[in-house]
Each structure stands twice: as C-alpha cells, then as structure tokens.
Short mmCIF file of C-alpha atoms in Angstrom, two decimals:
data_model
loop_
_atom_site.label_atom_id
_atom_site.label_comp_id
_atom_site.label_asym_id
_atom_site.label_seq_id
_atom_site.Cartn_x
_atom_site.Cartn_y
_atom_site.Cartn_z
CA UNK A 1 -3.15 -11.06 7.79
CA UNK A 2 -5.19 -10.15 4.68
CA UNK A 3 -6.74 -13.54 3.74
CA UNK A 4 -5.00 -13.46 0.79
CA UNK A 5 -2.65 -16.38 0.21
CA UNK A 6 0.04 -16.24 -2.53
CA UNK A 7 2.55 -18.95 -3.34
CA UNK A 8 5.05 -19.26 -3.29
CA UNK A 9 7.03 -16.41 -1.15
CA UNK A 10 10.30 -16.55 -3.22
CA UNK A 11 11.06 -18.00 -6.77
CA UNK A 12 14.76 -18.16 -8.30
CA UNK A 13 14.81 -18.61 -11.57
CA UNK A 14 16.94 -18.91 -14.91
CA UNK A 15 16.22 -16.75 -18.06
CA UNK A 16 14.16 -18.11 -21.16
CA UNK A 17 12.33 -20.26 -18.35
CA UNK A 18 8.59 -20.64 -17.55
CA UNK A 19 7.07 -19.76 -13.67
CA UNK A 20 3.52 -20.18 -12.27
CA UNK A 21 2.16 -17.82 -9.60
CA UNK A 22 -0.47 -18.63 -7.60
CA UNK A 23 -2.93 -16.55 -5.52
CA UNK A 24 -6.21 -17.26 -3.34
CA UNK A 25 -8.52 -14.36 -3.03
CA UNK A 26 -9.81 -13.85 0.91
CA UNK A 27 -12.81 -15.70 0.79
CA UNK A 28 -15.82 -14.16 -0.48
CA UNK A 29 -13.87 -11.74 -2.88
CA UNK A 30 -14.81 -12.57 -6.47
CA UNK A 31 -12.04 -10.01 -8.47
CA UNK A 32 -8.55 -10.74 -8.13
CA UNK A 33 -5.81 -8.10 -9.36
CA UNK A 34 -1.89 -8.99 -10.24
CA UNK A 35 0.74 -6.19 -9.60
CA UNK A 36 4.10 -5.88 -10.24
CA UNK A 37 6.52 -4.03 -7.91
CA UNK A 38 9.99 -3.67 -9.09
CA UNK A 39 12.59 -0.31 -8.15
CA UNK A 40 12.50 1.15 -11.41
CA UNK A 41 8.43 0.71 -12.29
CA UNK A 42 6.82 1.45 -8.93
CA UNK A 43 3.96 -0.26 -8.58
CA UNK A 44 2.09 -1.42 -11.95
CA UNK A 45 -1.36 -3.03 -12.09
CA UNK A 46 -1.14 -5.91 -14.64
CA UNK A 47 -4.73 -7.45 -14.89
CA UNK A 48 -7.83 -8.20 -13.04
CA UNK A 49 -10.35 -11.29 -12.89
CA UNK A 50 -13.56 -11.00 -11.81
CA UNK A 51 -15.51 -14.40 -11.10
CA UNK A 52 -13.32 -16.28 -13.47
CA UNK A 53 -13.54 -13.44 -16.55
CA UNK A 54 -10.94 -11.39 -17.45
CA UNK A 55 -12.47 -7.80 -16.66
CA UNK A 56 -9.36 -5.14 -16.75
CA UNK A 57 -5.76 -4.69 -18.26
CA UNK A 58 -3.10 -2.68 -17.55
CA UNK A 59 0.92 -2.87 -18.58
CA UNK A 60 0.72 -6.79 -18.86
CA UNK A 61 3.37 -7.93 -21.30
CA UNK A 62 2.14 -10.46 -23.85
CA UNK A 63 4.65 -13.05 -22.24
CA UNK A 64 2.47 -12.95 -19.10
CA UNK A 65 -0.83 -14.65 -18.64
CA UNK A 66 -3.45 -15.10 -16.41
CA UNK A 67 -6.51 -16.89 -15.45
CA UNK A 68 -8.42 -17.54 -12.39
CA UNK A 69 -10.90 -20.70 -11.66
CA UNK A 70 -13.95 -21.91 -10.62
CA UNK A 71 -12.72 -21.92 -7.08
CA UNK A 72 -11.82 -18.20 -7.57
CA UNK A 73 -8.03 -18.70 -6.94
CA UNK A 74 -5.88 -17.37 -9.67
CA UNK A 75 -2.26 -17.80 -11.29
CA UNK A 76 -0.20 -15.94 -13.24
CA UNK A 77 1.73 -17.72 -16.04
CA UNK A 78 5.54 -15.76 -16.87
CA UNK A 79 7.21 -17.22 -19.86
CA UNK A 80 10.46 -16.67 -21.81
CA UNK A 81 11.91 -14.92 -18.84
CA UNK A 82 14.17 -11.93 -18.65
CA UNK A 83 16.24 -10.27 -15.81
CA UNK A 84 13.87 -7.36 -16.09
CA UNK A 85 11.35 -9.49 -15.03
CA UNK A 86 12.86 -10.00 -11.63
CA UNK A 87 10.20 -8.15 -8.91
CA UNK A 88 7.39 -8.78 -6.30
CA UNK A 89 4.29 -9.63 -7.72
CA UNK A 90 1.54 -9.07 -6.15
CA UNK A 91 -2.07 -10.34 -5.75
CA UNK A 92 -4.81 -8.73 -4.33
CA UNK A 93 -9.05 -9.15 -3.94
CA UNK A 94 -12.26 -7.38 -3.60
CA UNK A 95 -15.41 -8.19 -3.17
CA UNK A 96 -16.82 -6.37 -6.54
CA UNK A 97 -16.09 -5.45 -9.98
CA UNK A 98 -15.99 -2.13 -9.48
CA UNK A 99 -12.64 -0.16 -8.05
CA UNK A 100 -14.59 1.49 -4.80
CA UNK A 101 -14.08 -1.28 -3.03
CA UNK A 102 -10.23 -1.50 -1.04
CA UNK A 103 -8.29 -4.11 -1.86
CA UNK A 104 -6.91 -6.67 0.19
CA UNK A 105 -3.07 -7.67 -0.69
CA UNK A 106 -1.26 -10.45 -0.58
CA UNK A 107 2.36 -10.95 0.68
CA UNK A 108 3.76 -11.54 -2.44
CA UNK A 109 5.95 -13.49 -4.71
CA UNK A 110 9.28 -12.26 -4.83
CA UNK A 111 11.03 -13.62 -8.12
CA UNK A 112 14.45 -13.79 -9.50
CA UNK A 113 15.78 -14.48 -12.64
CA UNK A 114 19.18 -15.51 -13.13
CA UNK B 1 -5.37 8.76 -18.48
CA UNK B 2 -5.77 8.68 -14.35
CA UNK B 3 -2.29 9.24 -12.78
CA UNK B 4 -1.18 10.21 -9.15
CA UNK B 5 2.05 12.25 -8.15
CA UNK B 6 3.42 11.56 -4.26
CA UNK B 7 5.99 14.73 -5.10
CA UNK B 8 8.33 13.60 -2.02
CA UNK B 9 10.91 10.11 -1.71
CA UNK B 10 11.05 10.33 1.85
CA UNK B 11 9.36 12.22 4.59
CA UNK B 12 11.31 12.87 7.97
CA UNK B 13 9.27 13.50 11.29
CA UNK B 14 10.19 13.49 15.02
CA UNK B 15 7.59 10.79 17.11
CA UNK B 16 5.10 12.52 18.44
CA UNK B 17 4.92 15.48 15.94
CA UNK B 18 2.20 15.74 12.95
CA UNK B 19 3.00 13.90 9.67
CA UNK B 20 1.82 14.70 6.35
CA UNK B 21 2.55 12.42 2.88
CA UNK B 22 1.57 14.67 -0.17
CA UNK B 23 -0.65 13.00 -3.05
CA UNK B 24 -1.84 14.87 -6.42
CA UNK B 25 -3.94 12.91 -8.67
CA UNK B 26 -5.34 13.69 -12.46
CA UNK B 27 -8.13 11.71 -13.44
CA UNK B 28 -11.13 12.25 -16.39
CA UNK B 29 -14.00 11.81 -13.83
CA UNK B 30 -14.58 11.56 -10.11
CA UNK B 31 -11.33 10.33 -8.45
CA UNK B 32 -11.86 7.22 -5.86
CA UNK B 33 -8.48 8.12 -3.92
CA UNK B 34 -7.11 5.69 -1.56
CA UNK B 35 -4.23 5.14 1.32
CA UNK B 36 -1.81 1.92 1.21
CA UNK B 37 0.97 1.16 3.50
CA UNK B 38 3.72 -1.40 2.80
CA UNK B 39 6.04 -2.58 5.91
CA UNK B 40 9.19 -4.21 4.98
CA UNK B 41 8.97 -7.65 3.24
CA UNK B 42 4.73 -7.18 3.51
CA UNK B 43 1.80 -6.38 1.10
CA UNK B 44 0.52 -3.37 0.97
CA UNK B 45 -2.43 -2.92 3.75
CA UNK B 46 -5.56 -0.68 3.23
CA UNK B 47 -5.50 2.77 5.24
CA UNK B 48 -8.41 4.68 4.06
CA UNK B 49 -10.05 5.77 0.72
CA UNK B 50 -12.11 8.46 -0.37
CA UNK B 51 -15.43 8.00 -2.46
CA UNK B 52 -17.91 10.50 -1.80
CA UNK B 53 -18.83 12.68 1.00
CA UNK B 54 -16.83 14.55 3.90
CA UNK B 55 -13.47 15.96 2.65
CA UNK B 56 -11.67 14.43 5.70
CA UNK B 57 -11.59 10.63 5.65
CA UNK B 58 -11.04 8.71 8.40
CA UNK B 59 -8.93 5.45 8.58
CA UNK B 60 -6.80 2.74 10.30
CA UNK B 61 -3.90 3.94 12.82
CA UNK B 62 -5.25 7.17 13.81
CA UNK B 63 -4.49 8.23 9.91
CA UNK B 64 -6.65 10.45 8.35
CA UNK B 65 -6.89 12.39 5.33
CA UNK B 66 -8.00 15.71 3.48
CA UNK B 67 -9.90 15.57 -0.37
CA UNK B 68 -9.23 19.19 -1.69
CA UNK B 69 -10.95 18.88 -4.91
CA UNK B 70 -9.86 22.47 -6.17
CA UNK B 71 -6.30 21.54 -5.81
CA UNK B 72 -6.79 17.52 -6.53
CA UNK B 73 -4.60 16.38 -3.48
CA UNK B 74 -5.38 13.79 -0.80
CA UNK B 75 -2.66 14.06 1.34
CA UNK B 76 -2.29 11.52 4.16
CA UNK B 77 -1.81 12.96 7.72
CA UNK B 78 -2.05 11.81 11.35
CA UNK B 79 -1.53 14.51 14.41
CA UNK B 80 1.20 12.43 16.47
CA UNK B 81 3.59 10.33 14.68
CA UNK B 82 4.58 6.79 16.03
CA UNK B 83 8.04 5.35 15.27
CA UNK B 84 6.00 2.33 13.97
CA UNK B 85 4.55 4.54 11.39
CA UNK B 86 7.42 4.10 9.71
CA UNK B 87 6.67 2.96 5.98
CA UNK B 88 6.35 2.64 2.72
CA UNK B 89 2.94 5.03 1.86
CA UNK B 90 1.43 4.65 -1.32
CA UNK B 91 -1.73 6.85 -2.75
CA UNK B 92 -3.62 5.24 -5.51
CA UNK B 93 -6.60 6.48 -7.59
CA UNK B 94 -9.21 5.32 -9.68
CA UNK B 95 -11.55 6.91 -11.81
CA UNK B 96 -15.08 6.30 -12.27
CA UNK B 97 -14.42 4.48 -16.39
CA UNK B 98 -12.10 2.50 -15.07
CA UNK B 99 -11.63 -0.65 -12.58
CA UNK B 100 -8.16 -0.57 -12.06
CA UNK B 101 -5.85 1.77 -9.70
CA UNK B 102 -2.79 3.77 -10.33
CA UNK B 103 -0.61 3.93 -7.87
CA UNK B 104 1.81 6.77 -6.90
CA UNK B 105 5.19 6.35 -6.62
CA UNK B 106 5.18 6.04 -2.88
CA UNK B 107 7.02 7.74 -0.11
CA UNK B 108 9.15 6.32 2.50
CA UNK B 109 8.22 8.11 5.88
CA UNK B 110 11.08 7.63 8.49
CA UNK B 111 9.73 8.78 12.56
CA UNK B 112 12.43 9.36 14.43
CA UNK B 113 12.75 8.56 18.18
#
C-alpha cells in the first residue's frame, strides 16, 4: 500500500459526458502528479500540483483539468468525453517540487467510455 | 526533449537465473533515472532511482541497477530471478530543467518455473 488513495477504482461512462477523479496524496507529500496509461500511449504524465499550484505540464488535453486543495487532495476534471479517452489514470505524490524524489502511485482509476 | 527507450516487449528468464530489463535514456542535462514495477491491476511501485553517486544502485527485491553514462543506459538487473518477479518494468527519467518524468515504454518480464 502506497498511501495514496484514488477514487474511484472503475468509472463507466457515456461519450460527450463529464467525470471527476479524485486522488489523496500519502500524507505529508505536497506535489501530486496525474498519468494516463492507455495500450497505445504508454504511460503519459499529464500535470503536477505542488501545494495547491499548478507547477508542471505535460500531454494534458485542454478538455482535462485539474486542481488540488487546501487539504492537498486533488481531482482531475474530464469533459466532453471520447472513446479515446478510455484508460487508467493515475495519481501519484512526493514530498517536493523537484523530480529526485520517487513517487508514490496510486491504484488507479480505470475509466470507460461508452 | 528527455525521452527513454526500454528496446525489448517482453523479457523471458528461467527462476533462479540472472535477469536484465534494458533502458536508454536522452536527456539535455543530468538524467535522474528511476525503476517502476506494475503488477496486474496495481500502481506502479518504486524500485530504485539513480541521482548521483555509485554507478550501481541498489533497490527493493534484491533489484539493482548499473548507470553507464558513456552509453546512457540504466538497465535493471537482479542475479536470481523469482517467478514473482514477474511484471510490468518501467524506466523513467527526468532531467535536471524539468519536474516531470518520462516514462519508457515498459517491458513485460515473464520467470518461468
């Protein structure tokens, strides 16, 4: 067990809809990353919060968003869905801002879209 | 840009012989490399990561691995193989202008009984 919590574990879906992701850092960690894992992308860094500011970006479509709180847990927003969308994402922490640290991953929300 | 090339799918070994999973990376600075496994239906969990020092790196599992900065690899190797080694094995790298990693495309070692 990492100490990272992610809700929840599977999410079905319809296209054109809206889906929340949620994620709780292990505690202590102030960054918090999202990936995506899908078959044909491997696995893709999307963006990373770090105490609440948006610090990094990576292949983050402008349909996605993301934002993490005062209590350093963080969601990812997924709107105007498509079947390409369907994947694991992933959350993971770190204590710091910088990438030396390892990262701690979550299990993952596995999402579908119809 | 930083990237990282695992150059094999799969990776076949008998239990008890020596493993290796094959990483190259390319990045603009000095490379943080690390080690991820991913069991079925599980996150990826932390092996080992390189930063600075000692070419070999020690980690989790009895896994270890070799920094060769001349020939920018990192492969990932452990001297008897379990059949509960069997995994997904991802390398990832950062460099030093950037936060994020990039992860490899990851390689699927199998230990056979």
């Amino acid at each position: 067990d990492s100490g990272v919590t992610q809700t929840p574990k599977h999410l079905i879906t319809a296209t054109g809809q809206r889906v929340t992701l949620r994620c709780s850092p292990r505690s202590g960690d102030l960054s918090v990353y999202w990936y995506q894992q899908s078959l044909d992308q491997g696995l893709q860094f999307l963006i990373q919060y770090y105490n609440g500011e948006e610090r990094a970006k990576g292949n983050i479509l402008e349909r996605f968003s993301a934002q993490q709180f005062p209590d350093l847990h963080s969601e990812l927003n997924l709107s105007s869905l498509e079947l390409g969308d369907s994947a694991l994402y992933f959350c993971a922490s770190s204590f710091g801002l910088a990438g030396d640290n390892e990262q701690f991953f979550g299990p993952g929300t596995r999402l579908t879209v119809l | 840009a930083q990237s990282v090339a695992q150059p094999e799918d799969q990776v076949n070994v008998a239990e008890g012989n020596p493993l290796t999973v094959k990483c190259t990376y390319s990045v603009s600075g000095n490379p943080y490399l690390f080690w991820y496994v991913q069991y079925p239906n599980r996150g990826l969990q932390f092996l080992l990561k390189y930063i600075t020092g000692d070419n070999l790196v020690k980690g989790s599992y009895g896994f270890e691995a070799e920094f060769n900065k001349s020939q920018t690899s990192f492969h990932l190797k452990k001297p008897s193989a379990l059949v509960s080694d069997s995994a997904l094995y991802f390398c990832a790298v950062r460099d030093t202008g950037r936060r994020a990693l990039t992860f490899g495309s990851g390689t699927r070692l199998q230990v056979q009984p």
